[in-house]
Short mmCIF file of C-alpha atoms in Angstrom, two decimals:
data_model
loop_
_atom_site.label_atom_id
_atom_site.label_comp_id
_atom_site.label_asym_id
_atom_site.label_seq_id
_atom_site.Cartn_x
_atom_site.Cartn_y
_atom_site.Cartn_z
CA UNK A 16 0.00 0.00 0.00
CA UNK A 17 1.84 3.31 -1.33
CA UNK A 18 -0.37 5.88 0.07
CA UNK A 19 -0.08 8.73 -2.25
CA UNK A 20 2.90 9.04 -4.31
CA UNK A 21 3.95 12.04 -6.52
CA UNK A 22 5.70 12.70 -9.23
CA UNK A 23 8.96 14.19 -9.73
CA UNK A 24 9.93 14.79 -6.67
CA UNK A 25 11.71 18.15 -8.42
CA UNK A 26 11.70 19.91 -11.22
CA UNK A 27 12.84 23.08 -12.72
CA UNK A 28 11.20 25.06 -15.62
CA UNK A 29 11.74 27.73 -18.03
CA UNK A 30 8.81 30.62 -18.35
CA UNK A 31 6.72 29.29 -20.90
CA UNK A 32 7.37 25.62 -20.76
CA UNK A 33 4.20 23.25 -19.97
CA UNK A 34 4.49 20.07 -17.91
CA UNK A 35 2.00 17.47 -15.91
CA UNK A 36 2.56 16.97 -12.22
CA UNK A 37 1.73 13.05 -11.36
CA UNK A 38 -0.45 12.00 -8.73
CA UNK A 39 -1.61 8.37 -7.64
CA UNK A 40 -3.46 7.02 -4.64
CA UNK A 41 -4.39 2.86 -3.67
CA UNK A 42 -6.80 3.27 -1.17
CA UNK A 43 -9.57 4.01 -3.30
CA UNK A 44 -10.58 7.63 -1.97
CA UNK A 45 -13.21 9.55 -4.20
CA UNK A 46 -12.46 12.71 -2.93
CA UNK A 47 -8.71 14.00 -4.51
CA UNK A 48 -6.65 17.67 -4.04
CA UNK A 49 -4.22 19.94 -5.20
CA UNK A 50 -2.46 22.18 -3.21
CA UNK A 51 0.30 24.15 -3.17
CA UNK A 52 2.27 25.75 -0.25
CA UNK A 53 3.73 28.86 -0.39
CA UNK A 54 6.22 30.59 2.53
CA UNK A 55 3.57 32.59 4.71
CA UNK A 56 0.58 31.56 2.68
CA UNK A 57 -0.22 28.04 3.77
CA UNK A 58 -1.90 25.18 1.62
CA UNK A 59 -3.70 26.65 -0.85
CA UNK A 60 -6.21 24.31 -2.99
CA UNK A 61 -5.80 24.43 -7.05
CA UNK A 62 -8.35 21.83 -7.92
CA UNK A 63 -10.26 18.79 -6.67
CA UNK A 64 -12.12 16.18 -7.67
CA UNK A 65 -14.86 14.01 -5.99
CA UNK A 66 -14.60 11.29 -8.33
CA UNK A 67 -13.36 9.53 -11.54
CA UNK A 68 -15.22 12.28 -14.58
CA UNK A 69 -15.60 15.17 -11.84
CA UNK A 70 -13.70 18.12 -11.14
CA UNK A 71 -13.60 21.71 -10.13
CA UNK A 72 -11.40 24.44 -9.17
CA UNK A 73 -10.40 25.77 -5.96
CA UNK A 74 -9.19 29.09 -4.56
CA UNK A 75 -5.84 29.47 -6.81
CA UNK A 76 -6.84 27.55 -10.10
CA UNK A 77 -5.64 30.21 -12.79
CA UNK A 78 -3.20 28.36 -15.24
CA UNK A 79 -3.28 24.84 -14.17
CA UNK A 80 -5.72 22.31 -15.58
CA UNK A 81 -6.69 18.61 -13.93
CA UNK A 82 -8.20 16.02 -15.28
CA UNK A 83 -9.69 12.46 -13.18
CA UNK A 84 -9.94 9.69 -15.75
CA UNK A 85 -9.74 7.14 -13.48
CA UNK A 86 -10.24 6.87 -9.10
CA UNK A 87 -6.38 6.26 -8.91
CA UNK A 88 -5.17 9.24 -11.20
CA UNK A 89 -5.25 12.83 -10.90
CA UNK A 90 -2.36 14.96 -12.52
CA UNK A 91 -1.72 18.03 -12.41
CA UNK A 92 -1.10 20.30 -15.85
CA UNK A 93 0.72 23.45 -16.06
CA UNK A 94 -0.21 25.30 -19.38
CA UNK A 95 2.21 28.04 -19.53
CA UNK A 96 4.60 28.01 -16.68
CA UNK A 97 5.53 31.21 -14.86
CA UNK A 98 7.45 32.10 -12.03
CA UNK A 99 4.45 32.85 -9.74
CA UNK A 100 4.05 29.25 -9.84
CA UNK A 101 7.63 28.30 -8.23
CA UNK A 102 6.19 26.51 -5.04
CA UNK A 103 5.97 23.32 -3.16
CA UNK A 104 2.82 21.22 -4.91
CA UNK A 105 1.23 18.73 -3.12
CA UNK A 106 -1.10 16.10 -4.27
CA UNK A 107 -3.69 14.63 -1.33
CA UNK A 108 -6.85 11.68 -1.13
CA UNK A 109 -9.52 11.24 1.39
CA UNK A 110 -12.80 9.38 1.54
CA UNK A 111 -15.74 11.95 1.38
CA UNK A 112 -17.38 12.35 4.90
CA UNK A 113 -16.05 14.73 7.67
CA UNK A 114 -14.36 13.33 9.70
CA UNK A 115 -11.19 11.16 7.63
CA UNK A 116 -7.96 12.14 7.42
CA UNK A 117 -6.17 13.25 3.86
CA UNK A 118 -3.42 11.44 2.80
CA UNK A 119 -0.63 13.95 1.34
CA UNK A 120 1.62 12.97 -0.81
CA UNK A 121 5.49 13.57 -0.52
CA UNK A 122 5.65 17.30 -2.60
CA UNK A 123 7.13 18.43 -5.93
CA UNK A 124 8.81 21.19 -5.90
CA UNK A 125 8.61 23.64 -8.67
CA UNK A 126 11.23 26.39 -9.75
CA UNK A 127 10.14 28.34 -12.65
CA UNK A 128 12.97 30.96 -13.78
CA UNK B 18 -9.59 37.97 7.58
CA UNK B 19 -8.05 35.00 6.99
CA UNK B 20 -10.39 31.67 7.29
CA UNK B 21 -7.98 30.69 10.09
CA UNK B 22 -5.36 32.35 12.16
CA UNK B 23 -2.55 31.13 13.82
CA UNK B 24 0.10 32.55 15.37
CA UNK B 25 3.38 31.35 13.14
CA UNK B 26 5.52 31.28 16.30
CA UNK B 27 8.34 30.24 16.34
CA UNK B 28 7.74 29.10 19.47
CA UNK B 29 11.34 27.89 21.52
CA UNK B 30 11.39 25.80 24.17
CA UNK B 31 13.14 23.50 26.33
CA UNK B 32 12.66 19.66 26.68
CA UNK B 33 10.25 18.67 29.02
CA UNK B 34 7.98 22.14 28.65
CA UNK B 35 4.18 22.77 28.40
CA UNK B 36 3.31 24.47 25.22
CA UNK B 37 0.21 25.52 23.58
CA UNK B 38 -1.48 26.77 20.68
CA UNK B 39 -4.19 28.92 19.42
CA UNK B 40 -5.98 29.28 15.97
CA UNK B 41 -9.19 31.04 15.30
CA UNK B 42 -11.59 30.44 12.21
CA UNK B 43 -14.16 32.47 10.70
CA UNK B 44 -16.75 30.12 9.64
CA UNK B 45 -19.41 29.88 11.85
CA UNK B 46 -20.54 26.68 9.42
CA UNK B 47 -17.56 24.45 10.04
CA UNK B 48 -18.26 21.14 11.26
CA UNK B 49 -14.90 19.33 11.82
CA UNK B 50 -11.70 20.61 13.10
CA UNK B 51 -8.32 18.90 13.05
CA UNK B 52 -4.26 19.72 14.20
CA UNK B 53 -1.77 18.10 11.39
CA UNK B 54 1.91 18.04 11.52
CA UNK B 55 4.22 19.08 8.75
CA UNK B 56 7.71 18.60 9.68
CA UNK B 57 10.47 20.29 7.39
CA UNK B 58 10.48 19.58 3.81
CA UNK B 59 7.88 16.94 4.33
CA UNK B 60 4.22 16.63 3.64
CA UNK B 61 1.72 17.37 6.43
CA UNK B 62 0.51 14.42 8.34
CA UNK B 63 -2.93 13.99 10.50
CA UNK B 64 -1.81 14.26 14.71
CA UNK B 65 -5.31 14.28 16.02
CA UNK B 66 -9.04 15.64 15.36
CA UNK B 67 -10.72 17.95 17.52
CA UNK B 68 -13.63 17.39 19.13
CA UNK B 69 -16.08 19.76 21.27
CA UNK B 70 -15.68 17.48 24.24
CA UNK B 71 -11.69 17.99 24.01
CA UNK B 72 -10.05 14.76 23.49
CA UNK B 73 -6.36 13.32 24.67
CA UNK B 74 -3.38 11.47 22.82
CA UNK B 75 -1.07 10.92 24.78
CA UNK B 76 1.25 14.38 25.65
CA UNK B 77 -1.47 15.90 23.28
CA UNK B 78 -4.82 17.60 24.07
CA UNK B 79 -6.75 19.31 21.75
CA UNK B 80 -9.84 21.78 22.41
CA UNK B 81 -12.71 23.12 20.79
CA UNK B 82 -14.71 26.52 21.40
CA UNK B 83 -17.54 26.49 19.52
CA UNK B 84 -18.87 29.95 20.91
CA UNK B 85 -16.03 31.67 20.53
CA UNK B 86 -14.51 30.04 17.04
CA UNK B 87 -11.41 28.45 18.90
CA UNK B 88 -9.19 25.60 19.00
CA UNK B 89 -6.38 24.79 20.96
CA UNK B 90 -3.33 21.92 21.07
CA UNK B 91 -1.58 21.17 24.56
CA UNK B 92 1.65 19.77 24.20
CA UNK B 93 3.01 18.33 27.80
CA UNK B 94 6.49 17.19 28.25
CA UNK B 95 7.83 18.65 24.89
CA UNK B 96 10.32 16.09 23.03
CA UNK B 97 12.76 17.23 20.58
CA UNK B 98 10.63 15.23 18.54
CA UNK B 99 8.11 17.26 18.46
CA UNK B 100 9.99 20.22 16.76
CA UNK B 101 7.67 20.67 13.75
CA UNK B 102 4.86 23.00 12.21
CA UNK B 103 1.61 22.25 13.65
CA UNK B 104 -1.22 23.27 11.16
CA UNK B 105 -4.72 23.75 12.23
CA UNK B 106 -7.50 22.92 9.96
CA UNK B 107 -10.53 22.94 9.76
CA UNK B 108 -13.73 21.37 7.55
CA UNK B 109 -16.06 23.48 5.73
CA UNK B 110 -19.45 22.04 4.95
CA UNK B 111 -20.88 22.41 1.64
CA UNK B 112 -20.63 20.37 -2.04
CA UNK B 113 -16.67 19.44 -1.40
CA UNK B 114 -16.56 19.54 2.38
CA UNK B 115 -13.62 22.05 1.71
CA UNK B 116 -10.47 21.26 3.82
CA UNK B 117 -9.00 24.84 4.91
CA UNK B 118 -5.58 25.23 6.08
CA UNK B 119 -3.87 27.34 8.34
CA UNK B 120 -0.12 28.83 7.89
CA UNK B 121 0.73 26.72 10.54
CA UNK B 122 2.64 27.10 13.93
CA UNK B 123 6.40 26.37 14.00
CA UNK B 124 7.45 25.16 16.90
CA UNK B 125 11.26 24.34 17.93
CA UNK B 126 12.22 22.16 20.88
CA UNK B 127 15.88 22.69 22.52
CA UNK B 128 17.77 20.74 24.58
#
């Protein structure tokens, strides 16, 4: 049982370059995040989906797309990258309901110069 | 105003030390509160949820206020260990139950 698992673990971009961020979970969970973290600004969610077909965007989702073609999958696409997007991304699964934990996966961090 | 506040700390102190902290959130509607751990360069893990009877785990206590939008973590006996940002976070209901994050807490433990 992996948990979450993410992606490269780093990566460094040029302005303008495009690139998908992987995600995977085994444990089943419907309900699937992105975040990313900032210095000072906490987790921020990009997008999430509450099942395979379904997504939707969260407080930060301007120029990253997501796609959920299957439970396990849900990557993370960077159209055109810029370097307000140099941050820590992380990738996280929980079952819906209140009360259960997420699962985070281990980070990517991002450099765009 | 932020969702939820925390005071970033850092908080220093010696082994063996009671230390606790505070966050505040806005929304009246959230139903489900938790403390998660992130330590440096790692991904944030769940320490305990937060009920409105205040539970225990161990060194840990966490408490809920309700009335006045407030949770707290009690760490007894701090162990270098436990040097690590403690996020507070909290559940909002609605179509996604959003999860909402605090900046977190750093907290340092010293020999």
């Amino acid at each position: 049982n992996a948990g979450v698992t993410q992606t490269p673990k780093f990566q460094v971009l040029k302005t303008g370059q495009s690139m998908t961020l992987q995600c995977a979970q085994d444990m089943n969970h419907e309900y699937m995040s992105w975040y990313r973290q900032d210095p000072g600004m906490g987790l921020r969610l990009i997008h999430y989906s509450v099942g395979a077909g379904i997504t939707d965007q969260g407080e930060v989702p301007n120029g990253y797309n997501v796609s959920r073609s299957t439970t396990e999958d849900f990557p993370l696409r960077l159209l055109s990258a810029a370097p307000s997007q140099t941050s820590v991304y992380f990738c996280a699964s929980r079952p819906p309901g209140l009360d259960y934990e997420q699962y985070f996966g281990p980070g990517t961090r991002l450099t765009v110069t | 105003r932020k969702e939820v506040e925390q005071d970033p700390g850092p908080f220093n102190v010696p082994e063996g030390a009671t230390v606790a902290f505070n966050c505040t959130y806005s929304n009246s509607a959230s139903q489900s509160f938790f403390w998660y751990r992130q330590d440096c360069r790692k991904e944030p893990k769940l320490l305990m949820s937060v009920y409105s009877s205040g539970n225990e785990d161990g060194r840990f206590t966490a408490q809920l206020n309700r009335a006045s939008q407030y949770i707290s973590l009690l760490i007894r006996d701090s162990k270098l260990s436990d040097s690590a940002t403690y996020l507070c976070v909290v559940n909002i209901v609605g179509g996604f139950q959003k999860l909402v994050f605090g900046t977190g807490t750093r907290l340092l433990v010293s020999p």
